[in-house]
CSV table of C-alpha atoms and ligand atoms in Angstrom, one decimal:
chain,number,residue,atom,x,y,z
A,1,MET,CA,71.2,-6.2,-115.1
A,2,ILE,CA,72.9,-4.0,-117.6
A,3,ARG,CA,72.1,-2.9,-121.1
A,4,LEU,CA,75.0,-4.1,-123.1
A,5,ALA,CA,76.1,-3.0,-126.6
A,6,ILE,CA,78.4,-5.1,-128.7
A,7,VAL,CA,80.3,-2.9,-131.0
A,8,CYS,CA,81.6,-4.4,-134.2
A,9,PRO,CA,83.8,-2.4,-136.7
A,10,CYS,CA,83.2,-3.6,-140.3
A,11,TYR,CA,85.3,-2.9,-143.4
A,12,ASN,CA,84.2,-4.8,-146.5
A,13,GLU,CA,82.8,-7.6,-144.4
A,14,GLU,CA,79.9,-8.8,-146.5
A,15,ALA,CA,81.3,-12.3,-146.3
A,16,VAL,CA,81.1,-12.6,-142.6
A,17,ILE,CA,78.2,-10.3,-141.4
A,18,GLY,CA,75.4,-12.8,-141.9
A,19,ARG,CA,77.0,-15.6,-139.9
A,20,SER,CA,78.4,-13.3,-137.2
A,21,SER,CA,75.0,-11.6,-136.7
A,22,GLU,CA,73.4,-15.1,-136.1
A,23,ARG,CA,76.1,-16.0,-133.5
A,24,LEU,CA,75.8,-12.6,-131.8
A,25,LEU,CA,72.0,-12.7,-131.7
A,26,ASP,CA,72.2,-16.2,-130.2
A,27,LEU,CA,74.7,-15.0,-127.6
A,28,LEU,CA,72.5,-11.9,-126.7
A,29,ASP,CA,69.5,-14.2,-126.3
A,30,ARG,CA,71.4,-16.6,-124.0
A,31,LEU,CA,72.8,-13.7,-121.9
A,32,THR,CA,69.3,-12.2,-121.6
A,33,ALA,CA,67.8,-15.6,-120.6
A,34,GLY,CA,70.6,-15.9,-118.0
A,35,GLY,CA,69.5,-12.6,-116.5
A,36,LYS,CA,72.9,-11.0,-117.2
A,37,ILE,CA,71.7,-8.3,-119.7
A,38,THR,CA,68.5,-6.6,-120.5
A,39,SER,CA,66.3,-7.7,-123.4
A,40,ASP,CA,67.1,-4.5,-125.3
A,41,SER,CA,70.8,-5.1,-125.3
A,42,PHE,CA,72.1,-4.8,-128.9
A,43,VAL,CA,74.8,-5.2,-131.5
A,44,LEU,CA,76.0,-1.9,-133.0
A,45,PHE,CA,77.7,-2.4,-136.4
A,46,VAL,CA,80.0,0.4,-137.5
A,47,ASN,CA,80.4,0.5,-141.2
A,48,ASP,CA,83.9,1.9,-141.7
A,49,GLY,CA,83.5,3.2,-145.3
A,50,SER,CA,83.1,-0.2,-146.9
A,51,ARG,CA,82.9,-0.4,-150.6
A,52,ASP,CA,81.0,-3.6,-150.8
A,53,ARG,CA,77.4,-4.5,-149.6
A,54,THR,CA,78.3,-4.3,-145.9
A,55,TRP,CA,76.0,-1.4,-145.1
A,56,HIS,CA,73.2,-2.8,-147.2
A,57,LEU,CA,73.4,-6.0,-145.1
A,58,ILE,CA,73.5,-4.0,-141.8
A,59,LYS,CA,70.4,-2.1,-142.8
A,60,ALA,CA,68.6,-5.4,-143.7
A,61,LEU,CA,69.5,-6.8,-140.2
A,62,HIS,CA,68.2,-3.7,-138.6
A,63,ASP,CA,64.9,-3.9,-140.5
A,64,GLU,CA,64.5,-7.5,-139.4
A,65,ASN,CA,65.3,-6.9,-135.8
A,66,PRO,CA,65.6,-3.2,-134.9
A,67,VAL,CA,66.0,-3.9,-131.1
A,68,ARG,CA,69.0,-6.2,-131.4
A,69,PHE,CA,70.7,-4.8,-134.5
A,70,LYS,CA,71.8,-1.2,-134.9
A,71,GLY,CA,74.3,0.4,-137.1
A,72,ILE,CA,76.2,3.6,-137.9
A,73,ASP,CA,77.7,4.4,-141.3
A,74,LEU,CA,80.9,6.3,-141.3
A,75,ALA,CA,81.4,8.7,-144.2
A,76,HIS,CA,84.8,7.3,-145.1
A,77,ASN,CA,87.3,4.6,-144.1
A,78,ALA,CA,88.4,6.1,-140.8
A,79,GLY,CA,90.3,3.0,-139.7
A,80,HIS,CA,89.7,0.3,-137.1
A,81,GLN,CA,90.6,2.4,-134.0
A,82,LYS,CA,88.4,5.3,-135.0
A,83,ALA,CA,85.5,3.0,-136.0
A,84,ILE,CA,85.6,1.4,-132.6
A,85,LEU,CA,85.7,4.8,-130.9
A,86,ALA,CA,82.7,6.0,-133.0
A,87,GLY,CA,80.8,2.9,-132.0
A,88,MET,CA,81.6,3.1,-128.3
A,89,LEU,CA,80.6,6.8,-128.1
A,90,THR,CA,77.4,6.1,-130.0
A,91,ALA,CA,76.5,3.0,-128.0
A,92,VAL,CA,76.9,4.6,-124.5
A,93,ARG,CA,74.3,7.1,-125.2
A,94,THR,CA,71.9,4.3,-124.4
A,95,ALA,CA,74.0,1.4,-123.2
A,96,ASP,CA,75.5,0.9,-119.7
A,97,ALA,CA,78.6,-0.8,-121.1
A,98,VAL,CA,80.1,-1.9,-124.4
A,99,VAL,CA,82.1,-4.8,-125.6
A,100,THR,CA,84.2,-4.2,-128.7
A,101,VAL,CA,84.9,-7.2,-130.9
A,102,ASP,CA,86.0,-7.6,-134.5
A,103,VAL,CA,83.1,-8.6,-136.7
A,104,ASP,CA,84.8,-11.8,-138.0
A,105,LEU,CA,84.4,-13.0,-134.4
A,106,GLN,CA,87.8,-14.6,-134.2
A,107,ASP,CA,87.7,-13.7,-130.5
A,108,ASP,CA,86.0,-16.1,-128.1
A,109,ILE,CA,82.6,-14.3,-127.7
A,110,GLU,CA,81.7,-16.8,-124.9
A,111,ALA,CA,84.1,-14.7,-122.8
A,112,ILE,CA,81.6,-11.8,-122.9
A,113,GLY,CA,79.5,-13.6,-120.2
A,114,ARG,CA,82.6,-13.7,-117.9
A,115,MET,CA,83.3,-10.0,-118.7
A,116,ILE,CA,79.9,-9.1,-117.4
A,117,ASP,CA,80.5,-11.2,-114.3
A,118,ALA,CA,83.7,-9.2,-113.7
A,119,TYR,CA,81.8,-6.0,-114.2
A,120,ASN,CA,79.3,-7.0,-111.5
A,121,GLU,CA,82.3,-7.7,-109.2
A,122,GLY,CA,83.3,-4.1,-109.7
A,123,TYR,CA,85.6,-4.0,-112.6
A,124,ASP,CA,85.2,-1.2,-115.2
A,125,VAL,CA,87.5,-2.6,-117.8
A,126,VAL,CA,87.9,-6.2,-118.8
A,127,TYR,CA,90.5,-7.1,-121.3
A,128,GLY,CA,90.3,-10.2,-123.5
A,129,VAL,CA,93.8,-11.6,-123.5
A,130,LYS,CA,94.8,-14.1,-126.2
A,131,VAL,CA,95.8,-17.3,-124.5
A,132,SER,CA,96.8,-19.0,-127.7
A,133,ARG,CA,97.7,-17.4,-131.0
A,134,LYS,CA,97.8,-20.7,-132.9
A,135,ALA,CA,95.2,-19.3,-135.4
A,136,ASP,CA,97.4,-16.4,-136.3
A,137,PRO,CA,100.0,-16.8,-139.0
A,138,ALA,CA,103.5,-17.3,-137.7
A,139,LEU,CA,104.8,-14.0,-138.9
A,140,LYS,CA,101.9,-12.0,-137.3
A,141,ARG,CA,102.5,-13.9,-134.1
A,142,MET,CA,106.2,-13.1,-134.0
A,143,THR,CA,105.9,-9.5,-135.0
A,144,ALA,CA,103.1,-9.0,-132.4
A,145,VAL,CA,105.2,-10.4,-129.6
A,146,ALA,CA,108.2,-8.3,-130.6
A,147,PHE,CA,106.0,-5.3,-130.7
A,148,TYR,CA,104.6,-5.8,-127.2
A,149,ARG,CA,108.1,-6.2,-125.9
A,150,LEU,CA,109.3,-3.0,-127.6
A,151,GLN,CA,106.4,-1.1,-126.2
A,152,GLN,CA,107.2,-2.3,-122.7
A,153,LYS,CA,110.9,-1.1,-123.2
A,154,LEU,CA,109.7,2.3,-124.3
A,155,GLY,CA,107.5,2.7,-121.3
A,156,VAL,CA,104.1,2.4,-123.1
A,157,GLU,CA,101.6,0.8,-120.7
A,158,THR,CA,99.7,-1.9,-122.5
A,159,VAL,CA,98.2,-5.3,-121.7
A,160,TYR,CA,100.3,-8.1,-123.1
A,161,ASN,CA,98.5,-10.1,-125.9
A,162,HIS,CA,95.4,-8.0,-125.7
A,163,ALA,CA,94.0,-6.6,-129.0
A,164,ASP,CA,90.8,-4.7,-129.1
A,165,PHE,CA,88.4,-7.3,-127.6
A,166,ARG,CA,87.4,-5.6,-124.4
A,167,PHE,CA,84.5,-4.7,-122.1
A,168,ILE,CA,84.3,-1.1,-120.8
A,169,SER,CA,81.7,0.6,-118.7
A,170,ARG,CA,80.0,3.7,-119.8
A,171,ARG,CA,81.9,5.9,-117.4
A,172,VAL,CA,85.3,4.8,-118.9
A,173,VAL,CA,84.0,5.6,-122.4
A,174,GLU,CA,83.0,9.0,-121.1
A,175,GLU,CA,86.5,9.6,-119.7
A,176,LEU,CA,87.9,8.3,-123.0
A,177,SER,CA,85.9,11.0,-124.9
A,178,ARG,CA,88.0,13.6,-123.1
A,179,TYR,CA,91.1,12.6,-125.1
A,180,GLY,CA,91.3,15.0,-128.0
A,181,GLU,CA,94.1,13.4,-129.9
A,182,ARG,CA,93.8,12.4,-133.5
A,183,ASN,CA,96.1,9.4,-133.5
A,184,LEU,CA,94.2,7.0,-131.4
A,185,TYR,CA,95.8,4.0,-130.0
A,186,LEU,CA,93.1,2.6,-127.7
A,187,ARG,CA,95.3,-0.2,-126.3
A,188,GLY,CA,97.5,2.4,-124.8
A,189,ILE,CA,94.9,5.0,-123.8
A,190,ILE,CA,92.5,2.7,-121.9
A,191,PRO,CA,95.2,1.4,-119.5
A,192,MET,CA,96.3,5.0,-119.0
A,193,ILE,CA,92.8,6.1,-117.9
A,194,GLY,CA,93.0,3.7,-115.0
A,195,PHE,CA,89.9,2.4,-113.2
A,196,ARG,CA,89.8,-1.2,-111.9
A,197,SER,CA,90.6,-3.6,-114.6
A,198,THR,CA,91.0,-7.4,-115.1
A,199,THR,CA,91.4,-9.9,-117.9
A,200,VAL,CA,89.6,-12.9,-119.2
A,201,ASP,CA,91.0,-15.6,-121.5
A,202,ASP,CA,90.3,-15.3,-125.2
A,203,VAL,CA,91.0,-18.3,-127.4
A,204,ILE,CA,91.4,-17.1,-130.9
A,205,SER,CA,89.9,-19.0,-133.8
A,206,GLU,CA,90.5,-18.7,-137.5
A,207,ARG,CA,88.6,-16.3,-139.7
A,208,GLU,CA,85.6,-18.2,-141.1
A,209,ALA,CA,85.2,-16.2,-144.3
A,210,GLY,CA,86.7,-13.2,-146.1
A,211,GLU,CA,90.3,-12.0,-145.8
A,212,SER,CA,92.1,-10.0,-143.2
A,213,LYS,CA,91.2,-6.4,-143.6
A,214,TYR,CA,94.3,-5.4,-141.7
A,215,THR,CA,96.7,-4.8,-144.5
A,216,VAL,CA,100.4,-4.6,-143.7
A,217,SER,CA,100.4,-0.9,-144.1
A,218,LYS,CA,97.4,-0.5,-141.7
A,219,MET,CA,99.2,-2.7,-139.2
A,220,PHE,CA,102.4,-0.7,-139.6
A,221,THR,CA,100.5,2.6,-139.0
A,222,LEU,CA,98.9,1.2,-135.9
A,223,ALA,CA,102.3,0.0,-134.6
A,224,LEU,CA,103.8,3.4,-135.2
A,225,ASN,CA,101.0,5.1,-133.5
A,226,GLY,CA,101.3,2.8,-130.6
A,227,ILE,CA,104.8,4.0,-130.0
A,228,THR,CA,104.9,7.6,-131.1
A,229,SER,CA,101.7,8.6,-129.4
A,230,PHE,CA,102.9,7.5,-126.0
A,231,SER,CA,106.7,7.7,-125.9
A,232,VAL,CA,109.1,10.5,-126.6
A,233,LYS,CA,112.0,8.1,-125.9
A,234,PRO,CA,112.8,7.7,-129.6
A,235,ILE,CA,113.6,11.5,-130.0
A,236,TYR,CA,115.3,11.7,-126.7
A,237,SER,CA,117.6,9.0,-127.7
A,238,ILE,CA,119.2,11.4,-130.3
A,239,LEU,CA,120.6,13.3,-127.4
A,240,SER,CA,122.3,10.4,-125.8
A,241,THR,CA,123.7,9.3,-129.2
A,242,GLY,CA,125.1,12.8,-129.6
A,243,LEU,CA,126.7,12.6,-126.1
A,244,ILE,CA,128.3,9.3,-127.0
A,245,PHE,CA,129.7,10.8,-130.2
A,246,VAL,CA,131.3,13.7,-128.4
A,247,LEU,CA,132.8,11.3,-125.9
A,248,VAL,CA,134.2,9.1,-128.6
A,249,SER,CA,135.7,12.3,-130.3
A,250,VAL,CA,137.7,12.9,-127.1
A,251,GLY,CA,139.1,9.4,-127.4
A,252,ILE,CA,139.8,10.0,-131.1
A,253,GLY,CA,141.5,13.3,-130.1
A,254,ILE,CA,143.9,11.5,-127.9
A,255,TYR,CA,144.6,8.9,-130.5
A,256,VAL,CA,145.2,11.6,-133.2
A,257,ILE,CA,147.6,13.5,-130.9
A,258,ALA,CA,149.5,10.3,-130.2
A,259,SER,CA,149.7,9.6,-133.9
A,260,LEU,CA,151.0,13.1,-134.6
A,261,ILE,CA,153.6,12.8,-131.9
A,262,SER,CA,154.8,9.4,-133.1
A,263,GLY,CA,154.8,10.8,-136.7
A,264,THR,CA,152.6,8.0,-138.1
A,265,ALA,CA,149.8,10.4,-139.1
A,266,GLU,CA,149.2,11.2,-142.8
A,267,HIS,CA,149.0,14.9,-143.7
A,268,GLY,CA,145.4,16.2,-143.2
A,269,TRP,CA,144.2,13.0,-141.6
A,270,ALA,CA,144.2,14.4,-138.1
A,271,SER,CA,141.9,17.4,-138.7
A,272,LEU,CA,139.5,15.3,-140.8
A,273,MET,CA,139.3,12.5,-138.3
A,274,LEU,CA,138.7,14.9,-135.4
A,275,SER,CA,136.1,17.0,-137.1
A,276,VAL,CA,134.0,14.0,-138.3
A,277,TRP,CA,133.4,12.8,-134.8
A,278,PHE,CA,133.4,16.1,-133.0
A,279,VAL,CA,131.2,18.0,-135.4
A,280,GLY,CA,129.0,14.9,-135.8
A,281,GLY,CA,128.6,14.7,-132.1
A,282,ILE,CA,127.8,18.4,-131.7
A,283,VAL,CA,125.2,18.2,-134.5
A,284,LEU,CA,123.5,15.3,-132.8
A,285,LEU,CA,123.5,17.0,-129.5
A,286,ALA,CA,121.9,20.1,-131.0
A,287,ILE,CA,119.2,18.0,-132.7
A,288,GLY,CA,118.7,16.2,-129.4
A,289,MET,CA,118.2,19.4,-127.6
A,290,ILE,CA,115.6,20.6,-130.1
A,291,GLY,CA,114.1,17.1,-129.7
A,292,LEU,CA,113.6,17.7,-126.0
A,293,TYR,CA,111.5,20.8,-126.7
A,294,ILE,CA,109.6,19.1,-129.5
A,295,GLY,CA,108.9,16.3,-127.2
A,296,ARG,CA,107.4,18.7,-124.7
A,297,ILE,CA,105.3,20.4,-127.4
A,298,PHE,CA,104.2,17.1,-128.6
A,299,ILE,CA,102.9,16.1,-125.2
A,300,GLU,CA,101.3,19.5,-124.6
A,301,VAL,CA,99.4,19.7,-127.8
A,302,LYS,CA,97.6,16.5,-127.1
A,303,HIS,CA,95.7,18.3,-124.4
A,304,ARG,CA,95.2,15.0,-122.6
A,305,PRO,CA,93.0,15.2,-119.5
A,306,HIS,CA,95.1,15.5,-116.3
A,307,TYR,CA,93.0,13.1,-114.2
A,308,HIS,CA,90.0,10.9,-114.1
A,309,ILE,CA,87.7,10.8,-111.0
A,310,ARG,CA,86.8,7.3,-110.0
A,311,GLU,CA,84.3,8.1,-107.3
A,312,GLU,CA,82.8,11.2,-105.9
A,313,LEU,CA,81.3,11.6,-102.5
A,314,ASP,CA,78.8,14.3,-101.9
B,401,LIG,N1,88.5,-2.9,-139.9
B,401,LIG,C1,87.9,-1.6,-139.9
B,401,LIG,N2,88.5,-0.7,-140.7
B,401,LIG,C2,89.7,-0.9,-141.4
B,401,LIG,C3,90.2,-2.2,-141.3
B,401,LIG,C4,89.6,-3.2,-140.6
B,401,LIG,O1,86.9,-1.4,-139.3
B,401,LIG,O2,90.2,0.0,-142.1
B,401,LIG,C5,87.8,-3.9,-139.1
B,401,LIG,C6,87.5,-5.2,-139.8
B,401,LIG,O3,86.2,-5.2,-140.4
B,401,LIG,C7,87.4,-6.2,-138.6
B,401,LIG,C8,88.5,-5.7,-137.7
B,401,LIG,O4,88.7,-4.3,-138.1
B,401,LIG,O5,86.2,-6.2,-137.9
B,401,LIG,C9,89.8,-6.4,-137.7
B,401,LIG,O6,90.2,-6.7,-139.0
B,401,LIG,P1,90.7,-8.1,-139.5
B,401,LIG,O7,89.8,-9.2,-138.8
B,401,LIG,O8,90.7,-8.1,-140.9
B,401,LIG,O9,92.1,-8.1,-138.9
B,401,LIG,P2,93.0,-9.3,-138.3
B,401,LIG,O10,92.1,-10.2,-137.5
B,401,LIG,O11,93.5,-10.0,-139.5
B,401,LIG,O12,94.0,-8.7,-137.5
B,402,LIG,MG1,90.2,-10.8,-137.7
């Protein structure tokens, strides 16, 4: 039996906390009765700098049931990813494993039981994978799919259609704490850590109350982090563009010479034509070369851990 912590990030969620806490308590009680988790397993709410009564409500829940409901209050709005990280790091001080789930409980929390089963079979990470995105607005659905594709093209290792509904064991959280980077994109880092992982189906439902706290700008920042924290391909592509320009300028050179010989060239056109392509190409090549070095610096300054030990025999 494990001591489980369910970590819920909350940003201005006064409209959903009451209902969600009831559903989570019911789930914890059922899992406890089923012998899957200990009776002191708990929900950890992370108040991500809310400006409404969210923290007040979390405190009230804790007063009512201090064993099942715990909370941490972040000093400012650190963002979804950092709120989750804070919650996980706090939770594993006492819990054996954590499940992270958005407090609006759009994810299928019944999958948590199956996640624990997978853990007992030896998996350290269990990803909730959305099997149907019907509840998501069409635009969100389309941009999300395009984004997963783009990440795959750029070589970022992520789990298709997985957001941040996942189960991870304490030791993976401990490995995660070795990543010193500021721009956290958990969906990319957790697969990078490795360890045995599997997936469970997650049927998404609609938000029961309140509005989406993921504004377009927050989503855009997340997407940008998801690419730029893991891939240097965008800067490296400048180099290949520069090469193409230089090659094109050779072709243009031949064309210009041919025009000069046949006498169809305007005065001054040849030198202009050639320099635009040739100089442009050289400039891009130079920027690309600098980009190569910046790419290295970028990777080095992250100070990511070199390895993760799965098992040690002694
Ligand atoms: N959230 C957060 N900090 C933020 C924005 C959102 O902790 O700055 C939380 C929010 O309270 C919720 C989760 O992140 O628990 C996901 O947000 P939401 O459900 O609004 O996003 P959506 O489901 O629309 O993607
Ligand atoms: Mg939501």
